[in-house]
mmCIF file of C-alpha atoms in Angstrom:
data_model
loop_
_atom_site.group_PDB
_atom_site.id
_atom_site.type_symbol
_atom_site.label_atom_id
_atom_site.label_comp_id
_atom_site.label_asym_id
_atom_site.label_seq_id
_atom_site.Cartn_x
_atom_site.Cartn_y
_atom_site.Cartn_z
ATOM 1 C CA MET Y 1 126.069 -40.033 -104.316
ATOM 2 C CA SER Y 2 123.821 -37.907 -102.161
ATOM 3 C CA ARG Y 3 120.704 -39.394 -103.771
ATOM 4 C CA SER Y 4 121.822 -42.925 -102.812
ATOM 5 C CA LEU Y 5 122.007 -42.103 -99.113
ATOM 6 C CA PRO Y 6 118.221 -42.321 -98.486
ATOM 7 C CA PHE Y 7 118.099 -45.695 -100.184
ATOM 8 C CA LEU Y 8 121.056 -46.905 -98.098
ATOM 9 C CA ALA Y 9 119.412 -45.705 -94.900
ATOM 10 C CA LEU Y 10 116.165 -47.427 -95.877
ATOM 11 C CA ALA Y 11 117.999 -50.679 -96.591
ATOM 12 C CA MET Y 12 119.827 -50.557 -93.251
ATOM 13 C CA SER Y 13 116.566 -49.854 -91.435
ATOM 14 C CA SER Y 14 114.899 -52.854 -93.090
ATOM 15 C CA LEU Y 15 117.851 -55.061 -92.155
ATOM 16 C CA LEU Y 16 117.680 -53.983 -88.498
ATOM 17 C CA LEU Y 17 113.944 -54.661 -88.357
ATOM 18 C CA SER Y 18 114.475 -58.087 -89.886
ATOM 19 C CA THR Y 19 117.244 -58.900 -87.396
ATOM 20 C CA SER Y 20 115.070 -57.747 -84.492
ATOM 21 C CA ALA Y 21 112.194 -59.921 -85.677
ATOM 22 C CA CYS Y 22 114.494 -62.923 -85.965
ATOM 23 C CA SER Y 23 115.776 -62.263 -82.457
ATOM 24 C CA ARG Y 24 112.231 -62.267 -81.077
ATOM 25 C CA THR Y 25 111.501 -65.480 -82.948
ATOM 26 C CA ASP Y 26 114.594 -67.141 -81.456
ATOM 27 C CA GLU Y 27 113.521 -66.132 -77.943
ATOM 28 C CA SER Y 28 109.943 -67.383 -78.288
ATOM 29 C CA PRO Y 29 110.629 -71.058 -77.401
ATOM 30 C CA ALA Y 30 112.003 -69.991 -74.017
ATOM 31 C CA ALA Y 31 108.931 -67.848 -73.432
ATOM 32 C CA ASP Y 32 106.696 -70.722 -74.458
ATOM 33 C CA GLU Y 33 108.558 -73.001 -72.046
ATOM 34 C CA VAL Y 34 107.959 -70.601 -69.171
ATOM 35 C CA ALA Y 35 104.266 -70.327 -70.053
ATOM 36 C CA ARG Y 36 103.982 -74.078 -70.455
ATOM 37 C CA THR Y 37 105.479 -74.888 -67.073
ATOM 38 C CA ALA Y 38 103.707 -72.144 -65.119
ATOM 39 C CA GLN Y 39 100.595 -73.367 -63.336
ATOM 40 C CA ASP Y 40 98.434 -71.353 -60.982
ATOM 41 C CA TRP Y 41 97.100 -73.199 -57.927
ATOM 42 C CA SER Y 42 96.427 -70.047 -55.888
ATOM 43 C CA THR Y 43 92.682 -70.727 -55.785
ATOM 44 C CA LEU Y 44 93.051 -74.175 -54.195
ATOM 45 C CA ARG Y 45 91.838 -74.106 -50.597
ATOM 46 C CA ASP Y 46 89.425 -75.620 -48.081
ATOM 47 C CA PHE Y 47 91.055 -79.060 -47.928
ATOM 48 C CA SER Y 48 92.022 -81.038 -44.823
ATOM 49 C CA ALA Y 49 93.521 -84.163 -46.397
ATOM 50 C CA ILE Y 50 95.962 -84.970 -49.197
ATOM 51 C CA GLU Y 51 96.059 -87.752 -51.765
ATOM 52 C CA ALA Y 52 99.277 -88.025 -53.786
ATOM 53 C CA THR Y 53 99.915 -90.526 -56.582
ATOM 54 C CA GLY Y 54 103.114 -90.840 -58.585
ATOM 55 C CA PRO Y 55 106.823 -90.131 -58.219
ATOM 56 C CA ASP Y 56 106.592 -86.591 -56.889
ATOM 57 C CA HIS Y 57 107.440 -85.414 -53.402
ATOM 58 C CA VAL Y 58 105.065 -83.526 -51.115
ATOM 59 C CA ALA Y 59 106.158 -81.175 -48.327
ATOM 60 C CA VAL Y 60 103.408 -79.984 -45.974
ATOM 61 C CA THR Y 61 103.658 -77.107 -43.524
ATOM 62 C CA ILE Y 62 100.876 -76.459 -41.018
ATOM 63 C CA ALA Y 63 100.117 -72.719 -41.036
ATOM 64 C CA PRO Y 64 97.002 -70.476 -41.052
ATOM 65 C CA ASP Y 65 96.754 -69.933 -44.821
ATOM 66 C CA PHE Y 66 96.345 -72.275 -47.795
ATOM 67 C CA SER Y 67 99.085 -72.413 -50.403
ATOM 68 C CA VAL Y 68 100.132 -74.835 -53.162
ATOM 69 C CA LYS Y 69 103.357 -74.381 -55.132
ATOM 70 C CA ALA Y 70 105.723 -76.670 -57.030
ATOM 71 C CA GLN Y 71 109.345 -76.753 -58.074
ATOM 72 C CA GLY Y 72 111.720 -79.183 -59.749
ATOM 73 C CA ASN Y 73 112.025 -80.645 -63.228
ATOM 74 C CA ALA Y 74 110.225 -78.314 -65.668
ATOM 75 C CA ASP Y 75 108.487 -81.142 -67.519
ATOM 76 C CA ALA Y 76 107.395 -82.731 -64.237
ATOM 77 C CA VAL Y 77 105.973 -79.444 -62.935
ATOM 78 C CA ALA Y 78 104.111 -78.860 -66.203
ATOM 79 C CA ASP Y 79 102.675 -82.375 -66.030
ATOM 80 C CA LEU Y 80 101.294 -81.991 -62.499
ATOM 81 C CA ASP Y 81 97.544 -82.315 -62.062
ATOM 82 C CA ILE Y 82 96.483 -80.776 -58.744
ATOM 83 C CA GLN Y 83 92.893 -80.133 -57.700
ATOM 84 C CA VAL Y 84 90.575 -80.229 -54.702
ATOM 85 C CA LYS Y 85 87.939 -82.960 -54.525
ATOM 86 C CA ASP Y 86 85.571 -83.445 -51.592
ATOM 87 C CA GLY Y 87 87.798 -81.582 -49.162
ATOM 88 C CA LYS Y 88 90.937 -83.408 -50.290
ATOM 89 C CA LEU Y 89 93.921 -82.028 -52.203
ATOM 90 C CA VAL Y 90 94.556 -84.540 -55.000
ATOM 91 C CA ILE Y 91 98.057 -84.516 -56.514
ATOM 92 C CA GLY Y 92 98.855 -86.540 -59.620
ATOM 93 C CA ARG Y 93 100.113 -86.391 -63.187
ATOM 94 C CA LYS Y 94 98.304 -85.526 -66.409
ATOM 95 C CA SER Y 95 100.204 -88.276 -68.210
ATOM 96 C CA LYS Y 96 100.879 -91.827 -67.118
ATOM 97 C CA TRP Y 97 103.957 -92.091 -64.899
ATOM 98 C CA ASN Y 98 106.354 -94.980 -64.454
ATOM 99 C CA TRP Y 99 108.706 -96.048 -61.704
ATOM 100 C CA ASP Y 100 111.737 -94.615 -63.542
ATOM 101 C CA ASP Y 101 110.269 -91.153 -62.974
ATOM 102 C CA ASP Y 102 111.115 -91.307 -59.272
ATOM 103 C CA ARG Y 103 114.609 -90.088 -60.044
ATOM 104 C CA ASN Y 104 115.179 -86.520 -58.854
ATOM 105 C CA ASP Y 105 115.661 -85.202 -62.400
ATOM 106 C CA HIS Y 106 112.218 -86.479 -63.417
ATOM 107 C CA SER Y 107 110.208 -85.456 -60.348
ATOM 108 C CA ALA Y 108 108.741 -82.358 -58.776
ATOM 109 C CA THR Y 109 108.273 -81.214 -55.193
ATOM 110 C CA VAL Y 110 104.849 -79.869 -54.254
ATOM 111 C CA HIS Y 111 104.912 -77.471 -51.301
ATOM 112 C CA VAL Y 112 101.598 -77.302 -49.454
ATOM 113 C CA THR Y 113 100.540 -75.026 -46.624
ATOM 114 C CA MET Y 114 97.297 -75.768 -44.783
ATOM 115 C CA PRO Y 115 95.762 -74.957 -41.370
ATOM 116 C CA ALA Y 116 95.274 -78.591 -40.294
ATOM 117 C CA ILE Y 117 95.518 -82.105 -41.678
ATOM 118 C CA ARG Y 118 93.424 -85.151 -40.863
ATOM 119 C CA GLY Y 119 94.763 -87.627 -43.415
ATOM 120 C CA ALA Y 120 97.282 -88.358 -46.150
ATOM 121 C CA ASP Y 121 97.245 -91.095 -48.780
ATOM 122 C CA LEU Y 122 100.501 -91.705 -50.662
ATOM 123 C CA THR Y 123 100.743 -94.092 -53.617
ATOM 124 C CA GLY Y 124 103.905 -94.561 -55.662
ATOM 125 C CA ALA Y 125 107.553 -93.732 -55.126
ATOM 126 C CA GLY Y 126 107.325 -90.169 -53.846
ATOM 127 C CA ASP Y 127 108.044 -88.993 -50.307
ATOM 128 C CA PHE Y 128 105.778 -87.045 -47.968
ATOM 129 C CA ASP Y 129 107.085 -84.625 -45.329
ATOM 130 C CA LEU Y 130 104.775 -83.192 -42.660
ATOM 131 C CA ASP Y 131 106.107 -80.830 -40.024
ATOM 132 C CA LYS Y 132 103.402 -81.438 -37.387
ATOM 133 C CA ALA Y 133 99.833 -82.517 -36.724
ATOM 134 C CA GLU Y 134 97.435 -81.913 -33.849
ATOM 135 C CA GLY Y 135 93.801 -82.753 -33.248
ATOM 136 C CA ASP Y 136 91.411 -85.647 -32.987
ATOM 137 C CA SER Y 137 92.916 -87.956 -35.592
ATOM 138 C CA LEU Y 138 95.458 -88.500 -38.330
ATOM 139 C CA ASP Y 139 95.204 -91.289 -40.905
ATOM 140 C CA LEU Y 140 98.315 -92.146 -42.929
ATOM 141 C CA SER Y 141 98.092 -94.612 -45.806
ATOM 142 C CA LEU Y 142 101.093 -95.623 -47.902
ATOM 143 C CA THR Y 143 101.147 -97.950 -50.904
ATOM 144 C CA GLY Y 144 104.433 -98.447 -52.727
ATOM 145 C CA ALA Y 145 108.021 -97.486 -52.009
ATOM 146 C CA GLY Y 146 107.566 -93.940 -50.751
ATOM 147 C CA ASP Y 147 108.278 -92.605 -47.279
ATOM 148 C CA PHE Y 148 106.303 -90.593 -44.737
ATOM 149 C CA ARG Y 149 108.355 -88.328 -42.465
ATOM 150 C CA VAL Y 150 106.258 -86.691 -39.763
ATOM 151 C CA GLY Y 151 107.827 -84.209 -37.361
ATOM 152 C CA THR Y 152 105.687 -84.053 -34.216
ATOM 153 C CA VAL Y 153 102.105 -85.137 -33.549
ATOM 154 C CA LYS Y 154 99.733 -84.602 -30.636
ATOM 155 C CA LEU Y 155 96.644 -86.673 -31.368
ATOM 156 C CA LYS Y 156 93.745 -88.524 -29.852
ATOM 157 C CA SER Y 157 93.904 -91.195 -32.562
ATOM 158 C CA LEU Y 158 96.620 -92.233 -35.027
ATOM 159 C CA THR Y 159 96.141 -94.730 -37.857
ATOM 160 C CA THR Y 160 99.030 -95.839 -40.046
ATOM 161 C CA ASP Y 161 98.676 -98.378 -42.844
ATOM 162 C CA ILE Y 162 101.598 -99.444 -45.073
ATOM 163 C CA THR Y 163 101.459 -101.789 -48.043
ATOM 164 C CA GLY Y 164 104.755 -102.366 -49.836
ATOM 165 C CA ALA Y 165 108.329 -101.358 -49.098
ATOM 166 C CA GLY Y 166 107.709 -97.830 -47.868
ATOM 167 C CA SER Y 167 108.319 -96.491 -44.388
ATOM 168 C CA VAL Y 168 106.840 -94.095 -41.858
ATOM 169 C CA ARG Y 169 108.931 -92.125 -39.385
ATOM 170 C CA ILE Y 170 106.862 -90.310 -36.793
ATOM 171 C CA ALA Y 171 107.326 -88.641 -33.403
ATOM 172 C CA GLY Y 172 105.030 -87.274 -30.727
ATOM 173 C CA THR Y 173 102.076 -88.635 -28.772
ATOM 174 C CA ALA Y 174 98.699 -90.251 -29.434
ATOM 175 C CA ASP Y 175 96.068 -91.553 -27.045
ATOM 176 C CA THR Y 176 95.374 -94.555 -29.270
ATOM 177 C CA ALA Y 177 97.082 -95.974 -32.344
ATOM 178 C CA LYS Y 178 96.346 -98.541 -35.013
ATOM 179 C CA LEU Y 179 99.518 -99.555 -36.837
ATOM 180 C CA SER Y 180 99.292 -101.939 -39.783
ATOM 181 C CA LEU Y 181 102.089 -103.150 -42.039
ATOM 182 C CA THR Y 182 101.918 -105.477 -45.050
ATOM 183 C CA GLY Y 183 105.174 -106.140 -46.869
ATOM 184 C CA ALA Y 184 108.743 -105.122 -46.169
ATOM 185 C CA GLY Y 185 108.203 -101.570 -44.967
ATOM 186 C CA ASP Y 186 108.847 -100.101 -41.524
ATOM 187 C CA ILE Y 187 107.071 -97.909 -39.011
ATOM 188 C CA ASP Y 188 109.733 -96.060 -37.058
ATOM 189 C CA GLY Y 189 108.016 -94.654 -33.997
ATOM 190 C CA GLU Y 190 111.000 -94.698 -31.687
ATOM 191 C CA ALA Y 191 110.100 -91.127 -30.717
ATOM 192 C CA LEU Y 192 106.350 -91.881 -30.626
ATOM 193 C CA LYS Y 193 104.482 -92.714 -27.413
ATOM 194 C CA VAL Y 194 100.891 -93.958 -27.457
ATOM 195 C CA GLY Y 195 98.418 -94.766 -24.714
ATOM 196 C CA SER Y 196 97.189 -98.016 -26.267
ATOM 197 C CA ALA Y 197 97.659 -99.691 -29.626
ATOM 198 C CA ASP Y 198 96.559 -102.395 -32.047
ATOM 199 C CA VAL Y 199 99.514 -103.584 -34.128
ATOM 200 C CA SER Y 200 99.496 -105.879 -37.152
ATOM 201 C CA ILE Y 201 102.370 -107.142 -39.327
ATOM 202 C CA LEU Y 202 102.017 -109.355 -42.375
ATOM 203 C CA GLY Y 203 105.470 -109.727 -43.876
ATOM 204 C CA ALA Y 204 109.046 -108.793 -43.087
ATOM 205 C CA GLY Y 205 108.613 -105.238 -41.856
ATOM 206 C CA ASP Y 206 109.321 -103.878 -38.371
ATOM 207 C CA ILE Y 207 107.379 -101.570 -36.061
ATOM 208 C CA ASP Y 208 108.810 -99.607 -33.117
ATOM 209 C CA PHE Y 209 107.126 -97.268 -30.639
ATOM 210 C CA ALA Y 210 106.638 -96.660 -26.912
ATOM 211 C CA SER Y 211 103.632 -97.285 -24.667
ATOM 212 C CA ASP Y 212 102.676 -97.829 -21.047
ATOM 213 C CA GLY Y 213 99.207 -99.125 -21.893
ATOM 214 C CA ARG Y 214 97.572 -102.129 -23.501
ATOM 215 C CA VAL Y 215 99.075 -103.247 -26.805
ATOM 216 C CA ALA Y 216 97.580 -106.032 -28.951
ATOM 217 C CA ILE Y 217 100.087 -107.446 -31.445
ATOM 218 C CA SER Y 218 99.511 -109.765 -34.410
ATOM 219 C CA ILE Y 219 102.504 -111.011 -36.430
ATOM 220 C CA MET Y 220 102.442 -113.249 -39.491
ATOM 221 C CA GLY Y 221 105.905 -113.592 -40.998
ATOM 222 C CA PRO Y 222 109.418 -112.566 -39.987
ATOM 223 C CA GLY Y 223 108.541 -109.032 -38.949
ATOM 224 C CA ASP Y 224 109.263 -107.743 -35.446
ATOM 225 C CA VAL Y 225 107.491 -105.364 -33.081
ATOM 226 C CA THR Y 226 109.384 -103.482 -30.377
ATOM 227 C CA VAL Y 227 107.462 -101.612 -27.678
ATOM 228 C CA LYS Y 228 109.408 -99.612 -25.122
ATOM 229 C CA GLY Y 229 107.866 -98.768 -21.772
ATOM 230 C CA LYS Y 230 105.565 -100.574 -19.360
ATOM 231 C CA ALA Y 231 103.088 -101.818 -21.948
ATOM 232 C CA GLN Y 232 100.875 -104.829 -21.260
ATOM 233 C CA CYS Y 233 101.311 -106.756 -24.509
ATOM 234 C CA THR Y 234 99.277 -109.646 -25.898
ATOM 235 C CA THR Y 235 100.744 -111.389 -28.942
ATOM 236 C CA THR Y 236 99.342 -113.754 -31.560
ATOM 237 C CA GLY Y 237 100.739 -114.910 -34.858
ATOM 238 C CA VAL Y 238 102.479 -117.407 -37.074
ATOM 239 C CA GLY Y 239 106.096 -117.278 -38.206
ATOM 240 C CA PRO Y 240 109.514 -116.320 -36.905
ATOM 241 C CA GLY Y 241 108.564 -112.738 -36.114
ATOM 242 C CA GLU Y 242 108.814 -111.606 -32.499
ATOM 243 C CA ALA Y 243 107.310 -109.018 -30.192
ATOM 244 C CA HIS Y 244 109.562 -107.293 -27.675
ATOM 245 C CA CYS Y 245 107.829 -105.387 -24.897
ATOM 246 C CA ALA Y 246 110.261 -104.044 -22.321
ATOM 247 C CA PRO Y 247 111.311 -100.800 -20.634
#
């Protein structure tokens, strides 16, 4: 019996090693998933504008340092394609996206920190949140069904261009503004006051803001423009849309 003990110990040792190896094999898919979804954007910097295409959401914070991070659906995060081109942070997907991907379980949120922003171009169904903006100018362009939400601005010039069913909500002040809307979207500037403005609507959307200066308004379609304050408004257009300029 005593001679069989070494063989028994050897057999048990082999069994334990085999079990341990199987355990590591079972865990490997999870490790691969973590590696597959992890992307490093720590080297991205020196950009002053953002271009985002697809169903993903973008949240921008103005702060001294550059930072780009993402969270959300693991497959969506792994599929993100983020790079800097000509001073612009370009956010997209490696694979082709479709409109069904705008559901929360199929999208990601990209968190961006940057010292200043001069423009943002949003195409698709994602949303764009910006806490604040100051400086000479800010250009916002939206194509699709996404939304811009801008906290507070203090600008010399503001340009906002919407094509589609998206919307822009913005607050603050601007010396001059150019607000253009094509489609059924809205520009909600109820908390925005501008010195002077050029406003254009082609479609069923609405634009609201405040001004005490000169405002030129063009409306083609059923869209409405509402300007609060003492603005001197001139209006041209065709269709049932109306301009309301009153305190």
